[in-house]
Coordinates of C-alpha atoms in Angstrom, one line a residue:
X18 CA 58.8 6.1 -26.4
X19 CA 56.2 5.8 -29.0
X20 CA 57.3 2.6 -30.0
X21 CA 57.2 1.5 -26.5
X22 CA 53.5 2.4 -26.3
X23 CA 52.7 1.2 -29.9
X24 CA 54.2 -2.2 -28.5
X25 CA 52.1 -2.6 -25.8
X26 CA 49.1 -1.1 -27.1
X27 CA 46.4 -4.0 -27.8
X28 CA 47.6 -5.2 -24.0
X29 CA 46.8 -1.4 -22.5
X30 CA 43.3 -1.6 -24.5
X31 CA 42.4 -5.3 -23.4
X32 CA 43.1 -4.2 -19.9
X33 CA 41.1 -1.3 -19.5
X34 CA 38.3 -3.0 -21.0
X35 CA 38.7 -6.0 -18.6
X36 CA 39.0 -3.4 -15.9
X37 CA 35.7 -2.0 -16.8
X38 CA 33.9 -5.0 -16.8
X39 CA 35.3 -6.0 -13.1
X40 CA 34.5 -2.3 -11.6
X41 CA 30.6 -3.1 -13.4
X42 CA 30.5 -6.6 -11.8
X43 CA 31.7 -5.1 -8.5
X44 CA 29.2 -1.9 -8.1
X45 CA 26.3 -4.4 -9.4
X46 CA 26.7 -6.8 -6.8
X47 CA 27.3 -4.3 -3.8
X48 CA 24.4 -2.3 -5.5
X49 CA 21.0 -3.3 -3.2
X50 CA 17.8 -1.9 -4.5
X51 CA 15.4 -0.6 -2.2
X52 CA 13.0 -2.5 -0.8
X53 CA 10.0 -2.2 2.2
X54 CA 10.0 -3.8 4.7
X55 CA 7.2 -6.4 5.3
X56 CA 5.2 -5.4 8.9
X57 CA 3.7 -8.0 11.4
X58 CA 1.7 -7.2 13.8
X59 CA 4.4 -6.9 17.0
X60 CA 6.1 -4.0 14.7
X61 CA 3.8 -1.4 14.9
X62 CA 2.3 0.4 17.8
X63 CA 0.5 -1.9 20.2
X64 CA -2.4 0.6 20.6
X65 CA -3.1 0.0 16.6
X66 CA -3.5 -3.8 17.0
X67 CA -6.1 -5.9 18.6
X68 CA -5.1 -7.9 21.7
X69 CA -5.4 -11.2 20.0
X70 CA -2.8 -10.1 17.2
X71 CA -0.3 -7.6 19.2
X72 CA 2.8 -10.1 19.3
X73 CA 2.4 -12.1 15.7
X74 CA 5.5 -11.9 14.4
X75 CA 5.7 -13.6 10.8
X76 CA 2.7 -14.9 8.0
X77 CA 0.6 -11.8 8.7
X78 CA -1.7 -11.4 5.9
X79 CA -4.9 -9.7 5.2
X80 CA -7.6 -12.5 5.9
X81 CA -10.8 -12.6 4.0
X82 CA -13.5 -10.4 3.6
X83 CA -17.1 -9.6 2.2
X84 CA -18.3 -6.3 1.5
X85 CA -20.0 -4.2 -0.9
X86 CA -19.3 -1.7 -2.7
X87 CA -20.6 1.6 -4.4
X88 CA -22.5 0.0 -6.9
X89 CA -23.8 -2.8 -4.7
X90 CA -21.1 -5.6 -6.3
X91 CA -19.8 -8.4 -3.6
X92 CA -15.9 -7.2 -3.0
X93 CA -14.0 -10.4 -1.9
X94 CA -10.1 -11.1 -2.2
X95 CA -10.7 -12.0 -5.5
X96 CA -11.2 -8.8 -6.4
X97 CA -7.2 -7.7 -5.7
X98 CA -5.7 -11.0 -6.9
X99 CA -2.4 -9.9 -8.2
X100 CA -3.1 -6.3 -7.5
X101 CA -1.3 -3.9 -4.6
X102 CA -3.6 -1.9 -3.1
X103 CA -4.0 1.0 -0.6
X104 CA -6.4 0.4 2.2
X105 CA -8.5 3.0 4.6
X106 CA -10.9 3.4 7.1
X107 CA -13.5 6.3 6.8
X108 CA -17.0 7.7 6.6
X109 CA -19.2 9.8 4.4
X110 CA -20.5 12.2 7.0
X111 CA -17.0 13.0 8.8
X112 CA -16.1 16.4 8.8
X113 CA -12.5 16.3 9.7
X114 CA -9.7 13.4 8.9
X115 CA -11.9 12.3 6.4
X116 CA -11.9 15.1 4.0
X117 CA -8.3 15.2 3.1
X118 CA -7.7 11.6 3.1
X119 CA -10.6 10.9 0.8
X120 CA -8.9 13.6 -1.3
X121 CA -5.5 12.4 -0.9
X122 CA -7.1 8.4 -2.3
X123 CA -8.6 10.7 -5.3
X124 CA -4.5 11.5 -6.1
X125 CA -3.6 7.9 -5.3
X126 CA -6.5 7.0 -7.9
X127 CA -5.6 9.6 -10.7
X128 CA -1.8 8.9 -10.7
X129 CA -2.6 5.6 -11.0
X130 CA -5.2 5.8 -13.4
X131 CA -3.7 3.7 -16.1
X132 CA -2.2 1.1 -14.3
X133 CA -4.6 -2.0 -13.6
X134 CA -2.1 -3.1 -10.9
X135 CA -3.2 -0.5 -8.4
X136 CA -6.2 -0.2 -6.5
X137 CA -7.9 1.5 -3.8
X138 CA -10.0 0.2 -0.8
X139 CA -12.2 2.6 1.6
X140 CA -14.0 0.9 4.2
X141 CA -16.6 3.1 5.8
X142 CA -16.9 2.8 9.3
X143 CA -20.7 3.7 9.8
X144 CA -22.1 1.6 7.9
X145 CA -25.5 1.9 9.2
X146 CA -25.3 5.6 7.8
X147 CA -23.3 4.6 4.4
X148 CA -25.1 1.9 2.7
X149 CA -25.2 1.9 -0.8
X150 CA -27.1 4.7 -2.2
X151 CA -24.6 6.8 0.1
X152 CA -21.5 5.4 -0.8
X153 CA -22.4 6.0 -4.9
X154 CA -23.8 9.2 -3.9
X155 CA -20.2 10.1 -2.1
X156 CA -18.8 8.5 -5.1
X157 CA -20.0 10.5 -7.7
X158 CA -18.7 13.3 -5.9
X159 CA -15.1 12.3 -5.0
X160 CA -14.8 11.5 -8.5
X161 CA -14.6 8.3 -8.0
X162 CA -13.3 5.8 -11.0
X163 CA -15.5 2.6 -10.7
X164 CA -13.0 -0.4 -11.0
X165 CA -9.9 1.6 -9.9
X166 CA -11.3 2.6 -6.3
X167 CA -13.9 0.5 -4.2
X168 CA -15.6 2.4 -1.1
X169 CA -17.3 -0.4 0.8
X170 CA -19.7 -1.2 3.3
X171 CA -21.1 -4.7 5.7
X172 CA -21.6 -5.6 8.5
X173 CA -19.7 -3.4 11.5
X174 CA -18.1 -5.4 13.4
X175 CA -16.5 -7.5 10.3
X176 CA -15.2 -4.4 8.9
X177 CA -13.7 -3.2 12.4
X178 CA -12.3 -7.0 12.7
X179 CA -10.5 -5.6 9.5
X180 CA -8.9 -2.8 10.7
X181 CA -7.6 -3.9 14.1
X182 CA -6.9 -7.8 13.8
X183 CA -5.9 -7.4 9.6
X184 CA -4.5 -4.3 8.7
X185 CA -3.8 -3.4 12.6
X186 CA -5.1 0.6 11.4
X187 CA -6.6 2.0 14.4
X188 CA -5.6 3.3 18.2
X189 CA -9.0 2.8 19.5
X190 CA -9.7 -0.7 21.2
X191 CA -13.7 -1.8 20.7
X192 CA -16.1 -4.5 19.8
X193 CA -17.9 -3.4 16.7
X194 CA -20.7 -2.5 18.8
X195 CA -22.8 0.1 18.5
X196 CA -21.3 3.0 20.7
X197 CA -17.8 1.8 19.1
X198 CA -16.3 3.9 16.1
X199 CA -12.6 3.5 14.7
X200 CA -10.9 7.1 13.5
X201 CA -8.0 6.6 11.6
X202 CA -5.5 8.4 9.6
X203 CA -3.6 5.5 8.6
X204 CA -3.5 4.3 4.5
X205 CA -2.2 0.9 4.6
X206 CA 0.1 -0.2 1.4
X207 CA -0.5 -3.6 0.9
X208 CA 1.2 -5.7 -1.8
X209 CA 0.1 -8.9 -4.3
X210 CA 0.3 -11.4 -1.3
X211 CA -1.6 -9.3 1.0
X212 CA 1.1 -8.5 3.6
X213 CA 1.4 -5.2 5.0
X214 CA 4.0 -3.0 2.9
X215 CA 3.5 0.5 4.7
X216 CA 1.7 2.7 6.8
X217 CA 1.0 6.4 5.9
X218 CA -1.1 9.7 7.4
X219 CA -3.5 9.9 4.6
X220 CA -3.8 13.4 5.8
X221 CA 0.0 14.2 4.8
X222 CA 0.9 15.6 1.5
X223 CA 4.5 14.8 2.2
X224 CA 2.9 10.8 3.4
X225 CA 1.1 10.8 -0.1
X226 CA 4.1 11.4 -1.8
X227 CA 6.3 8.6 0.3
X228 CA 3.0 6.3 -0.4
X229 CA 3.6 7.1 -4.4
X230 CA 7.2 6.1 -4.5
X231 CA 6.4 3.3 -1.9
X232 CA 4.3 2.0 -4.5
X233 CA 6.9 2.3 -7.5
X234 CA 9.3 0.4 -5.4
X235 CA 7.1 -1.9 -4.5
X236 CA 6.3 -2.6 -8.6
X237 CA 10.2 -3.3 -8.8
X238 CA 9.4 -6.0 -6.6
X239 CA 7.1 -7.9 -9.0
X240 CA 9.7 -7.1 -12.3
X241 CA 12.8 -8.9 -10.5

């Protein structure tokens, strides 16, 4: 028997080796990493997206934009060129939503603190109230990191465009007037080629944490 085995022996090795390499080649290409989806428009709740955007349903991208920010500096697309970023809509004086979610950017910010790749985009939707001085002053004590985490301000009705025709954010339908004000939850995920990646309740520990890993997949993404 031992001879029998001693015989055969380079022929049992070579064959358990080749099997290992087929049963590797087999669970790599059945093996599908994660990935988000990409959302237009006519995938998310009507009541979030403008009329004139409600049924796109391929090439949506975030369009251009002009604001400023905290420290009075011109924020364009320029500005998150190769970046992902998280987008929301709030303002300085709210005393509900806006408290956690601007707490919940602050965790976005800090476990992200190290990688340039990530930023963080807070439109304030009174911008008559927060101009400048306000948003720095808001800033400062949010413990903002300048470069990491832009809170904006313009002109209202552009920055309400934004959230209903661009990053389709908020339930309430309006013109940017005066009497109009947008009050969302939503963080928006959006990645290098400014298409929609992911909706969240920036309210939501358990959202904040799915936003997090959201973001790690979405990295993979760009390492492929």
């Amino acid at each position: 028997m031992l001879k029998f085995f001693s015989k055969y022996k380079s022929f049992a090795i070579f064959m358990f080796i080749l099997s290992a390499i087929i049963i590797s080649l087999i669970y790599n290409a059945l093996k599908v990493d994660p990935k988000l989806p990409i959302y237009q428009p006519d995938m998310v709740n009507k009541e979030l997206a403008d009329t004139s955007v409600q049924y796109v349903r391929k090439f949506h991208k975030i369009g251009n934009f002009n604001l400023i920010n905290q420290n009075g500096d011109s924020i364009t697309p320029k500005d998150f060129e190769n970046k992902i970023y998280v987008a929301d809509f709030f303002f300085t004086t709210c005393m509900s939503i806006c408290i956690p979610m601007t707490e919940n950017m602050r965790v976005i910010q800090d476990k992200f603190i190290k990688d340039d790749e990530i930023k963080l985009l807070s439109h304030t939707v009174t911008p008559e109230i927060d101009d400048v001085k306000q948003l720095r002053k808001h800033a400062d004590k949010m413990g903002l990191v300048d470069g990491k985490w832009h809170m904006v301000t313009g002109d209202k009705k552009h920055i309400y465009d934004l959230a209903r025709k661009h990053y389709v954010a908020s339930k309430t339908d309006g013109d940017g007037g005066p009497y109009d004000l947008v009050h969302t939850e939503n963080f928006v995920l959006v990645d290098k080629e400014k298409r929609i990646r992911g909706f969240y309740d920036g309210t939501k520990d358990d959202e904040i944490e799915k936003l997090i890993k959201d973001i790690g997949i979405l990295k993979l993404e760009y390492q492929e």
